[in-house]
Coordinates of C-alpha atoms and ligand atoms in Angstrom, one line a residue:
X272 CA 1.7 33.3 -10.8
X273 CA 3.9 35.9 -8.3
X274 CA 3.7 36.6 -5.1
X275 CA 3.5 40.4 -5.3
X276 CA 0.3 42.2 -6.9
X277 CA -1.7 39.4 -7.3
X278 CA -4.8 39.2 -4.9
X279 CA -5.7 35.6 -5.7
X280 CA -2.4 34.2 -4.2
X281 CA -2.7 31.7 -1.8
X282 CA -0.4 29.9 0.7
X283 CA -1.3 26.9 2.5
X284 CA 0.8 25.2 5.2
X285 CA 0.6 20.8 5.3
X286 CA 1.6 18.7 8.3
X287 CA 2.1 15.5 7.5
X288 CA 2.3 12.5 10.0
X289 CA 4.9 9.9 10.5
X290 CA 5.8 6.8 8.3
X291 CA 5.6 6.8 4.1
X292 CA 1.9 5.9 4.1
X293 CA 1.4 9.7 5.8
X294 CA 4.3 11.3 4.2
X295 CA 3.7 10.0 0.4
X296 CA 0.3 11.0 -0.2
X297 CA 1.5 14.8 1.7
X298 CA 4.0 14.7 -0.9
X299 CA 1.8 14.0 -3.8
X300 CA -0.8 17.0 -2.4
X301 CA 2.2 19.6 -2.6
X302 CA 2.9 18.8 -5.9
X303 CA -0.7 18.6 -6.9
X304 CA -1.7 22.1 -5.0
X305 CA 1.8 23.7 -6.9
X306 CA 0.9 22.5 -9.9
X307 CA -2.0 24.8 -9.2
X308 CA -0.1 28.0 -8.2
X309 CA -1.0 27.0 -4.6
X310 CA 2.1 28.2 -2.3
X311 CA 3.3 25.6 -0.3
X312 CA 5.3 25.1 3.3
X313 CA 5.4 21.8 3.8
X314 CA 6.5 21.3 7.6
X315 CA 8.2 18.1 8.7
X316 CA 8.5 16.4 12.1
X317 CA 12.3 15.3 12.8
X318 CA 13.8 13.0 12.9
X319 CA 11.3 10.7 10.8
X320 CA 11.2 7.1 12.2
X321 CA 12.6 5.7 8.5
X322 CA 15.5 6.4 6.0
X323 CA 12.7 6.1 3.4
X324 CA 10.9 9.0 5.1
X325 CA 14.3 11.6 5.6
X326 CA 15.4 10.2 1.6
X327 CA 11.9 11.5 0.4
X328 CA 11.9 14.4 2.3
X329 CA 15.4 15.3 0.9
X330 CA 14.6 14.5 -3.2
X331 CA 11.3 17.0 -2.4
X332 CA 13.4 20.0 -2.1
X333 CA 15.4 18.7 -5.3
X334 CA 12.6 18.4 -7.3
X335 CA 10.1 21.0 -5.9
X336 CA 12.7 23.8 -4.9
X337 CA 9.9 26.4 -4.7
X338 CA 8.2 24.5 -1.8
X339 CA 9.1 25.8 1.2
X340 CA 10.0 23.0 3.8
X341 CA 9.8 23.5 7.8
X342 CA 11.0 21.8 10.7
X343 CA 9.2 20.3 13.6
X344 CA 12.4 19.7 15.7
X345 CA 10.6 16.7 18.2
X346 CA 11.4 15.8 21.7
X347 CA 11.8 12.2 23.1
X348 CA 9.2 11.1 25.4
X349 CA 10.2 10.1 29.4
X350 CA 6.7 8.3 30.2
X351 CA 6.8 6.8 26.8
X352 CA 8.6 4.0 25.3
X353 CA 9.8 4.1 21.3
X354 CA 8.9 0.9 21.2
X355 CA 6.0 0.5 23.3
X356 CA 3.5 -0.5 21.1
X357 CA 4.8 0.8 17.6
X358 CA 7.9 3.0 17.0
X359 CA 5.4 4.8 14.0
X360 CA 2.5 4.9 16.2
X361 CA 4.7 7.0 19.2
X362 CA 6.3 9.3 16.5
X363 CA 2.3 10.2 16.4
X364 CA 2.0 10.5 19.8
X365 CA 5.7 12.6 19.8
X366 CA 4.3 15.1 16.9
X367 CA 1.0 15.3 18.7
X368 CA 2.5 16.6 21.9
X369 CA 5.3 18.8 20.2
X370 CA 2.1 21.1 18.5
X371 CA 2.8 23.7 20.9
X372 CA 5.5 24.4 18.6
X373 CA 3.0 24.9 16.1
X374 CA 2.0 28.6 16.5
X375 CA 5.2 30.8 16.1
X376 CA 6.0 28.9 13.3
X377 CA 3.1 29.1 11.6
X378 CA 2.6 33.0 12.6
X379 CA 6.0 33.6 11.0
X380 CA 4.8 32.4 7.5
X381 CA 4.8 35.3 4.9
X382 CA 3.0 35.6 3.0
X383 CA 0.4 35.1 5.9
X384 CA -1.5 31.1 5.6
X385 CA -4.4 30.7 3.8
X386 CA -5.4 27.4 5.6
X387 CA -3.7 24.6 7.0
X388 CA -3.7 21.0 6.0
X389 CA -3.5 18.2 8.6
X390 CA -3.0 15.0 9.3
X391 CA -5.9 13.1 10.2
X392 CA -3.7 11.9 13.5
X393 CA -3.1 15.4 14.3
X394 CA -6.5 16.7 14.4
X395 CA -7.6 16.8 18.5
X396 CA -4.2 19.1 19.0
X397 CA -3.8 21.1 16.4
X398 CA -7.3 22.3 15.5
X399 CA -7.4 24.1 18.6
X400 CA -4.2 25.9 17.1
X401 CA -6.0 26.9 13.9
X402 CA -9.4 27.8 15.4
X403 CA -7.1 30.9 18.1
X404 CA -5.2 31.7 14.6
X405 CA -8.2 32.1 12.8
X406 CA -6.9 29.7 10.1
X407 CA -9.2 26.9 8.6
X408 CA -7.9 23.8 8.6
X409 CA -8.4 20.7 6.7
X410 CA -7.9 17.3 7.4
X411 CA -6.1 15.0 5.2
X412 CA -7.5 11.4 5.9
X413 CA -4.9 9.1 4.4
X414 CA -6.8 6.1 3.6
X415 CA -10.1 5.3 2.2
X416 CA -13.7 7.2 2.6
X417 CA -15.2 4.0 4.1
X418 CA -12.3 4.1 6.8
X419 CA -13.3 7.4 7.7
X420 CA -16.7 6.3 8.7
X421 CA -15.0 4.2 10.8
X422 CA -13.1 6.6 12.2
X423 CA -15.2 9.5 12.6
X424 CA -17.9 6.8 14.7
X425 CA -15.5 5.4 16.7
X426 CA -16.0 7.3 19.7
X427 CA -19.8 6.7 19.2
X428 CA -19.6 3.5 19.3
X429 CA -17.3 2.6 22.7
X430 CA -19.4 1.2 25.6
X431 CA -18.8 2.2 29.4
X432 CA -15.4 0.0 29.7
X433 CA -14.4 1.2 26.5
X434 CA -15.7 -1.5 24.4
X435 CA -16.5 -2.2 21.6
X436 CA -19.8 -5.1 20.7
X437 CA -20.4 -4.8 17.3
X438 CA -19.0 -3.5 13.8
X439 CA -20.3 -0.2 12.4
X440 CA -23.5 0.4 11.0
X441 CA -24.7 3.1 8.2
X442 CA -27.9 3.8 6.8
X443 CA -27.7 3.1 2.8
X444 CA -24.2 1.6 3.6
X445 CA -22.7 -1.9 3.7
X446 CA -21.9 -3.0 7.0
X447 CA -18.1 -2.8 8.7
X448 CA -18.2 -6.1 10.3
X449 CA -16.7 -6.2 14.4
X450 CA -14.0 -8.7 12.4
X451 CA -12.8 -6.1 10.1
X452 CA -11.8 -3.4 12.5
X453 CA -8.4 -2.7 13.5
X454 CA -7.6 -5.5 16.3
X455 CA -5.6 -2.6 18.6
X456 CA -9.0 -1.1 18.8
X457 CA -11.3 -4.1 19.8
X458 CA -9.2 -4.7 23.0
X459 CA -9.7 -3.8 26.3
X460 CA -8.4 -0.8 28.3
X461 CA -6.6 2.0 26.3
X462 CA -3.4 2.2 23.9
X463 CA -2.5 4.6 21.2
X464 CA -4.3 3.6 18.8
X465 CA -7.5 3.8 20.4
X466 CA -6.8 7.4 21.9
X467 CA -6.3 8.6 18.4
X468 CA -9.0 7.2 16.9
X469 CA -11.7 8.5 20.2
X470 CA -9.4 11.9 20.2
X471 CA -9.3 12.6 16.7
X472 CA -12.7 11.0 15.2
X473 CA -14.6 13.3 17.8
X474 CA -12.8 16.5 16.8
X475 CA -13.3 15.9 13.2
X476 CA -16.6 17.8 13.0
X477 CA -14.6 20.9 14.2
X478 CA -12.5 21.0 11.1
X479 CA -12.9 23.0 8.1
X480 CA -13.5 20.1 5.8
X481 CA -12.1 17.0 5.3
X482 CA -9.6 16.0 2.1
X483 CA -10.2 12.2 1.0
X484 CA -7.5 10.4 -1.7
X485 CA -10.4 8.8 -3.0
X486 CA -12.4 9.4 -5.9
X487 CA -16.5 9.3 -6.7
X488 CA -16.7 6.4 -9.2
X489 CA -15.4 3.9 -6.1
X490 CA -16.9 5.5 -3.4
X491 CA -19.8 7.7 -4.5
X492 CA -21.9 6.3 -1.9
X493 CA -19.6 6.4 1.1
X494 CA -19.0 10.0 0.2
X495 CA -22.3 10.5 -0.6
X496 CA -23.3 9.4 3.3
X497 CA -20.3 11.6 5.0
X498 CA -21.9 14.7 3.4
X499 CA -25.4 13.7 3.9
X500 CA -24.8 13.8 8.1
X501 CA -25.9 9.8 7.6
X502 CA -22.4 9.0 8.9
X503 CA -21.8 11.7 12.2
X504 CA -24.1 14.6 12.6
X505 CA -22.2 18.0 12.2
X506 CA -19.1 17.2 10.4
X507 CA -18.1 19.2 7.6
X508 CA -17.8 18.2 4.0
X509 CA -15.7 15.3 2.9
X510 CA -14.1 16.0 -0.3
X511 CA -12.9 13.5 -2.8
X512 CA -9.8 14.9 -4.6
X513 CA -8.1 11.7 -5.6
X514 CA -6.3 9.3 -6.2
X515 CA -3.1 11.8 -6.2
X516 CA -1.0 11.0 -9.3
X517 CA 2.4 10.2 -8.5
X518 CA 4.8 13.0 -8.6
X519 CA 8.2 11.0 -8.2
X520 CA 10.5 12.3 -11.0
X521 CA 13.3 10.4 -9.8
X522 CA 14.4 7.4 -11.9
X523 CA 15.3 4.1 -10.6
X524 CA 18.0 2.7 -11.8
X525 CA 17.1 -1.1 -10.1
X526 CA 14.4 -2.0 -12.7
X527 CA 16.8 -3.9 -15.0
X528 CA 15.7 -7.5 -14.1
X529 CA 12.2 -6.2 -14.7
X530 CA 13.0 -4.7 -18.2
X531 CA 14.2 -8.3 -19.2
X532 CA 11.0 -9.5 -18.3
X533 CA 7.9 -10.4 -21.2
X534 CA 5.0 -8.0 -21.5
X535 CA 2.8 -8.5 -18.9
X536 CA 4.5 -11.3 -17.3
X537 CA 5.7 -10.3 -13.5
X538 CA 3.7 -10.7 -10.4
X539 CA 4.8 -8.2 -7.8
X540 CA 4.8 -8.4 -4.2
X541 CA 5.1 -5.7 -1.4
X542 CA 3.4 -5.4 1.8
X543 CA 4.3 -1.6 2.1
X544 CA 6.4 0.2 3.9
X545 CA 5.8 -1.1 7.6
X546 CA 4.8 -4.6 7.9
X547 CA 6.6 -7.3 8.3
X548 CA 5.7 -10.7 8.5
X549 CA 6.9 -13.8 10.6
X550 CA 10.0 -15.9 9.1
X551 CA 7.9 -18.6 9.0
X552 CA 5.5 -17.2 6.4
X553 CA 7.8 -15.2 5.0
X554 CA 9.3 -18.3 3.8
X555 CA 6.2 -19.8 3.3
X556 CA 5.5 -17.3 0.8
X557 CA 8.6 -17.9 -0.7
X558 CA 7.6 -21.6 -1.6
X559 CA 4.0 -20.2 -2.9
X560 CA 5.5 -17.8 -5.4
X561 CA 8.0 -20.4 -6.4
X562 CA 5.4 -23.1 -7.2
X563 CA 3.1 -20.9 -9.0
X564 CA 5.4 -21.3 -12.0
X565 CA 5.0 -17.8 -12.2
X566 CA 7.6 -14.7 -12.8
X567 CA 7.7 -12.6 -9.6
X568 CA 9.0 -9.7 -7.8
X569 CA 9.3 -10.0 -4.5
X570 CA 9.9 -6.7 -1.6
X571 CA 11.0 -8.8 1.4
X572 CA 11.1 -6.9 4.5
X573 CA 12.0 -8.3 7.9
X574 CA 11.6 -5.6 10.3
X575 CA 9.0 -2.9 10.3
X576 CA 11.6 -0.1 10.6
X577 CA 13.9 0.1 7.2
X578 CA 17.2 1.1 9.5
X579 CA 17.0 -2.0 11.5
X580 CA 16.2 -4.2 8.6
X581 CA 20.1 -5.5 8.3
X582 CA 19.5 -9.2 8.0
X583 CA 20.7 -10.8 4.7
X584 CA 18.4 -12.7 2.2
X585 CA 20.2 -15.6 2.4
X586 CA 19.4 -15.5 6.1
X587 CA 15.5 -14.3 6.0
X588 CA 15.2 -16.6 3.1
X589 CA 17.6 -19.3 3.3
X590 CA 20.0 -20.6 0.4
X591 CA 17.8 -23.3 -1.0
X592 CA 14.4 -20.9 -1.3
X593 CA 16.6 -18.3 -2.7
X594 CA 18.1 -20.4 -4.8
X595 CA 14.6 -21.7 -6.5
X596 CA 13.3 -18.0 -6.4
X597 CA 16.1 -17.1 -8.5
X598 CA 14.7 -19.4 -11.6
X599 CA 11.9 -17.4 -12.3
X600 CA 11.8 -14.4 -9.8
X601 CA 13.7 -11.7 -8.2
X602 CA 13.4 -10.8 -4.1
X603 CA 15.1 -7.7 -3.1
X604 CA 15.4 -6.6 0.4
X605 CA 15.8 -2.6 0.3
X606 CA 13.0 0.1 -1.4
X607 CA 11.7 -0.2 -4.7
X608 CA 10.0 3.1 -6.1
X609 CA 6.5 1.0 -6.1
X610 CA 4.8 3.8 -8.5
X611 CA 7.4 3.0 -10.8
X612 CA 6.8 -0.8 -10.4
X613 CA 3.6 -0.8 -11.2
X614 CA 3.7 1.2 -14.2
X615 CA 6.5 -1.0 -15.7
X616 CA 4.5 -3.3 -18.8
X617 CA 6.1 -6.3 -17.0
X618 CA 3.8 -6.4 -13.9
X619 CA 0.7 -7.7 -14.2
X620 CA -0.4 -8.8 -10.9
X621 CA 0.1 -7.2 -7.5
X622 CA 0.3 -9.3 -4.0
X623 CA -0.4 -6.1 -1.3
X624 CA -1.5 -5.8 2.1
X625 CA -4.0 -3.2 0.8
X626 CA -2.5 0.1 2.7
X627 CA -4.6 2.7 1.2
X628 CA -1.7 4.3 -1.0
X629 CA -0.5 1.1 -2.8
X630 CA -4.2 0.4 -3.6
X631 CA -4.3 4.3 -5.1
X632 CA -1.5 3.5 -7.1
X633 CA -2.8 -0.6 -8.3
X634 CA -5.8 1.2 -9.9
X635 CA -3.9 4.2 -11.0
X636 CA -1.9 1.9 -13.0
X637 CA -4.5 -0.6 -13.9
X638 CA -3.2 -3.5 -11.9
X639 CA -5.3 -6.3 -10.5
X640 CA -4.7 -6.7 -6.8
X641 CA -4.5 -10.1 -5.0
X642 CA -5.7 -8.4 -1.3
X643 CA -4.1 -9.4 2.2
X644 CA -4.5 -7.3 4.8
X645 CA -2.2 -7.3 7.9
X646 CA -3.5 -4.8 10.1
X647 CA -4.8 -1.3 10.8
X648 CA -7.5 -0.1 7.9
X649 CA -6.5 -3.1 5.5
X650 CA -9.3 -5.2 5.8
X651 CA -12.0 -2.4 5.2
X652 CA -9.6 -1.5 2.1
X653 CA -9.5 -5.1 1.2
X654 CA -13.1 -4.9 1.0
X655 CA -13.4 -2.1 -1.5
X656 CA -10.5 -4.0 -3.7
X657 CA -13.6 -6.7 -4.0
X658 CA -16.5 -4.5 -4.1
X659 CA -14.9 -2.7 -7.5
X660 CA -13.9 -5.8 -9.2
X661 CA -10.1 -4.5 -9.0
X662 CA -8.8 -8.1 -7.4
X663 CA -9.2 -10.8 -5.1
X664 CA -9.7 -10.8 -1.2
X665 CA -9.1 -14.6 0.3
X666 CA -10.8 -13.8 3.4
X667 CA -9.4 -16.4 5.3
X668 CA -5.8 -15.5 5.0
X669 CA -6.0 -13.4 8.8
X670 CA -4.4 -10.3 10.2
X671 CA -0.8 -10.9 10.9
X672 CA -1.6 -10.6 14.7
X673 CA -3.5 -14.1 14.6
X674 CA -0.9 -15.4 13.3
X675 CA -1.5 -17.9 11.5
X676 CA 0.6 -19.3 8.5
X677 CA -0.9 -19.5 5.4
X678 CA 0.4 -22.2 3.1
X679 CA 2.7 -22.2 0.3
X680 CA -0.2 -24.2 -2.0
X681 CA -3.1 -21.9 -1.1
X682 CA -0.4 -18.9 -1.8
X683 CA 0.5 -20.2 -5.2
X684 CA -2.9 -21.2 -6.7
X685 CA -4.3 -17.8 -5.9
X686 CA -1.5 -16.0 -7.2
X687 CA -2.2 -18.2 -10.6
X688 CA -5.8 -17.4 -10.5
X689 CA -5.1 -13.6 -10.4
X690 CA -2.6 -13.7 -13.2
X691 CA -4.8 -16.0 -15.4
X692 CA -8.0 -13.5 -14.6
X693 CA -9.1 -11.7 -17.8
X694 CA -11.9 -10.0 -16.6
X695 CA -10.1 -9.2 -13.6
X696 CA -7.5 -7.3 -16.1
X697 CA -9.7 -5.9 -18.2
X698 CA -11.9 -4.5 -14.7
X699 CA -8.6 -3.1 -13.2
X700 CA -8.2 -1.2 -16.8
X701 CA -11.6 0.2 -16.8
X702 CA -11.0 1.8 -12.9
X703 CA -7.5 2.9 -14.1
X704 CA -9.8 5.3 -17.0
X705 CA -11.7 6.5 -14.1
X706 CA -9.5 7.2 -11.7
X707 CA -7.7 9.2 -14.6
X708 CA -11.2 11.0 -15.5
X709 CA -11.3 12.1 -12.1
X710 CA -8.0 14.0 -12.1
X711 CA -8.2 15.1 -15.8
X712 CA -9.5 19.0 -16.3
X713 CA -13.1 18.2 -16.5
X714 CA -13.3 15.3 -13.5
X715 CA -15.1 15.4 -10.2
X716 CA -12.0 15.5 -7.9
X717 CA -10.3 18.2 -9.9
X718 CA -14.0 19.9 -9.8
X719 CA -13.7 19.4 -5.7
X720 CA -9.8 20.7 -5.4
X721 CA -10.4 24.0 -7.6
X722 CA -13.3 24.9 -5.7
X723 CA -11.4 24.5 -2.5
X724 CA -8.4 26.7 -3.5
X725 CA -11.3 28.7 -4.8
X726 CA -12.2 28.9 -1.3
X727 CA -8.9 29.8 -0.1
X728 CA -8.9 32.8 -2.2
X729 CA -11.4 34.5 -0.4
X730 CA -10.4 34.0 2.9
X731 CA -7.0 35.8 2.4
Ligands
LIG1026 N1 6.6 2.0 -1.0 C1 7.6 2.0 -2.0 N2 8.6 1.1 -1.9 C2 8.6 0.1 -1.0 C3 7.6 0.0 0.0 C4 6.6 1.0 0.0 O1 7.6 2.9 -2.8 O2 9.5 -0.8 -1.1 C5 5.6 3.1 -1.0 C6 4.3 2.7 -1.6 O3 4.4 2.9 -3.0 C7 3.3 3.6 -0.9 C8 3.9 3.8 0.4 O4 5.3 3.4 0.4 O5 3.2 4.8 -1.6 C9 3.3 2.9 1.5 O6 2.0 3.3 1.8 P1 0.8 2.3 2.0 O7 -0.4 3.2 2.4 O8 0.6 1.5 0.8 O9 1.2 1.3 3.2 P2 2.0 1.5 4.6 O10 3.4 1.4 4.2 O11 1.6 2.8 5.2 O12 1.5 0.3 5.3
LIG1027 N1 -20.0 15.6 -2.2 C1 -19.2 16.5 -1.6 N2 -17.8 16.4 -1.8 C2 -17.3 15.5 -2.6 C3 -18.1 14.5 -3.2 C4 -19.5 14.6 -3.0 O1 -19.6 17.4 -0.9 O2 -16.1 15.4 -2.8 C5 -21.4 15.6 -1.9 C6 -22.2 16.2 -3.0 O3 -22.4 17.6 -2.7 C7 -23.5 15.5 -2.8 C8 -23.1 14.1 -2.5 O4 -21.9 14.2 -1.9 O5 -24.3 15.9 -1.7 C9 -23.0 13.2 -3.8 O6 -22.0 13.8 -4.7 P1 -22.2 14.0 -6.2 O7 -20.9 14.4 -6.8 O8 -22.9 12.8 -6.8 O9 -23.3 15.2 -6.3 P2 -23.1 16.6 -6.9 O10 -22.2 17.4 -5.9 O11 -22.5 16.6 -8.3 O12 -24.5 17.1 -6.9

């Protein structure tokens, strides 16, 4: 489709947040909404707080030349510390209070926008942006529909100090225990995390509509109760386009070990892109995945930041560990492409701390999930992973700010029981079908995204 004579031409501006578990899924939507003949500016905050971030950022305008990419040039903050609470958590903050850079960039776009598309974190400063340009504007929630009930009756559910008694109720919905949500958010007083979720959550209902990576055959119901006003009173429709197929064309070139490796064979382990755990348990791990005589892949990470993770493996690790995970496994200590990963025949079993894209990308690929969450929405995820029969949540393995060490014993008969788990296989097969019904030409999420740009034709 061109640009010139063609009325049904659409151009849509995306502002993605900071940190892969923002930026990946953004990435995925461009391709997705190109694919479509959508035109795309894709604006990005800089610097980005990881070398993961500014290396995807750069392969985009490889591989997706006519996307159009923008930059949000962002200024340090005096009254805040980078590393206050979490250097991911005040790049939020930094893009949240640089939006007044948002409207002569976005009133320079030719052709003129169609809509925008925000991040969820952005939504209390920029929709007041959108709303005196006339623009809609959608809002990307990143992680699962049953987090966004969370989030959207968060500031419903704060008492007079800012507290919060109990977990979240919803009519026709299973509970959010008070134990599953976020620790940041259950303490006292104010921090960022809490701001954003009161700030943002309230504005919600003032958005266009809200876009959701999930899709109906997991979450029919939670969907269901967004759009039926059972959730928050007033906010516009939640709609499930997901999960967003990969759109990585870049190969690899690490996956050699894994090649070697028998059919369905490898366990995998990854806790994302910005958790890492104690040295304690990291090594505890270690021992686990050693002693369940099983063939693994390990992603160890050290620091939550990938530039300041320098420390060696023999240092995080230790020679004799590393020495016994070199029988029958492999640890690395730098990015994998996880899509890739998990698509490889090897892999069979997948150790994550449940962000909401390496879940999207365990069912897209039909792999069984041994769940634990370390902070943030993780638990709620966590919860789903169960609910769907797509793996295993050990409930009593806590969030990584209890810290507690869970032992090498517990680690390594659970990671045996996953990768000994038929039914658990066969389950994690039958939701990878779906998942790919629901993005094929006749499923309910492609359904939801066509009508959208649908939508977007009209306004212009
Ligand atoms: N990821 C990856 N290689 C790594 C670590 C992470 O490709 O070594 C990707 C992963 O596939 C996912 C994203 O980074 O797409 C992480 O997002 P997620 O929501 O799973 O968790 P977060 O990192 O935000 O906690
Ligand atoms: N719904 C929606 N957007 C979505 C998914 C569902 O607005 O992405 C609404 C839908 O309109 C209905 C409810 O959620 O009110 C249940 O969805 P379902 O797909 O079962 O119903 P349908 O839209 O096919 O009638």
């Amino acid at each position: 489709m061109s640009d010139s004579g063609d009325q049904s031409f659409v151009h849509v501006a995306l502002l993605p947040s900071a940190g892969m578990g923002h930026l990946t899924p953004f990435l995925r939507l461009a391709a997705l909404l190109t694919a479509h003949n959508v035109r795309v500016t894709f604006i990005t905050p800089i610097p980005t707080v990881s070398l993961a971030e500014s290396q995807s950022l750069s392969q985009l305008s490889t591989t997706f030349p006519q996307i159009t990419q923008k930059h949000l040039h962002l200024l340090p903050l005096d009254e805040l510390s980078a590393n206050s609470e979490d250097p991911f958590y005040y790049h939020f903050e930094l893009i949240r209070r640089s939006s007044h850079l948002l409207p002569p960039l976005l009133s320079s776009l030719s052709p003129p926008l169609s809509a925008m598309i925000t991040d969820m974190s952005f939504s209390s400063t920029v929709i007041p942006i959108t709303d005196s340009l006339g623009l809609p504007n959608y809002i990307f929630f990143t992680s699962s529909a049953k987090m966004l009930t969370l989030y959207v009756s968060f500031h419903t559910m704060l008492g007079p100090h800012r507290e919060i008694k109990d977990g979240l109720e919803v009519s026709g919905l299973e509970p959010i225990p008070k134990a599953w949500i976020p620790p940041p958010l259950l303490k006292d007083g104010n921090n960022l995390l809490k701001s954003f979720f009161t700030e943002n959550g309230k504005k919600m209902t003032e958005s266009t509509g809200i876009l959701i990576n999930t899709f109906e055959s997991i979450e029919h119901e939670t969907v269901a109760a967004l759009n039926e006003g059972r959730v928050l009173k007033g906010l516009p429709s939640a709609i499930a386009f997901g999960p967003l197929p990969p759109c990585n064309s870049e190969t690899d070139h690490q996956l050699a070990w894994l090649d070697d490796q028998p059919t369905g064979s490898v366990f995998y382990v990854s806790f994302g892109s910005r958790t890492a755990m104690s040295r304690e348990q990291v090594r505890e791990l270690g021992e686990g995945l050693v002693r369940s005589g099983c063939r693994f892949l390990w992603v160890v990470k050290d620091k939550k930041v990938d530039m300041e993770d320098d420390e060696k493996l023999t240092e995080v690790l230790g020679q004799g560990l590393l020495e016994r995970v070199k029988e029958k496994g492999l640890a690395v200590k730098k990015w994998l492409n996880q899509e890739q990963v998990l698509r490889h025949p090897a892999i069979a079993g997948f150790l994550s701390h449940c962000g909401w894209n390496s879940l999207s990308e365990a069912l897209w690929n039909g792999v069984p999930v041994l769940a634990w969450p370390q902070h943030g929405d993780q638990k709620i995820n966590a919860d789903l992973v169960e609910r769907i029969g797509l793996g295993v949540w050990v409930k009593s393995w806590g969030w990584s700010e209890e810290e507690m060490v869970v032992k090498a014993e517990d680690i390594a008969a659970r990671v045996k029981e996953i990768m000994g788990n038929d039914s658990l296989r066969l389950q994690a097969l039958h939701i990878k079908e779906e998942a790919r019904l629901a993005v094929g030409d006749t499923g309910s999420s492609t359904k939801r995204l066509t009508a959208l740009i649908e939508t977007w034709k009209e306004f212009r």
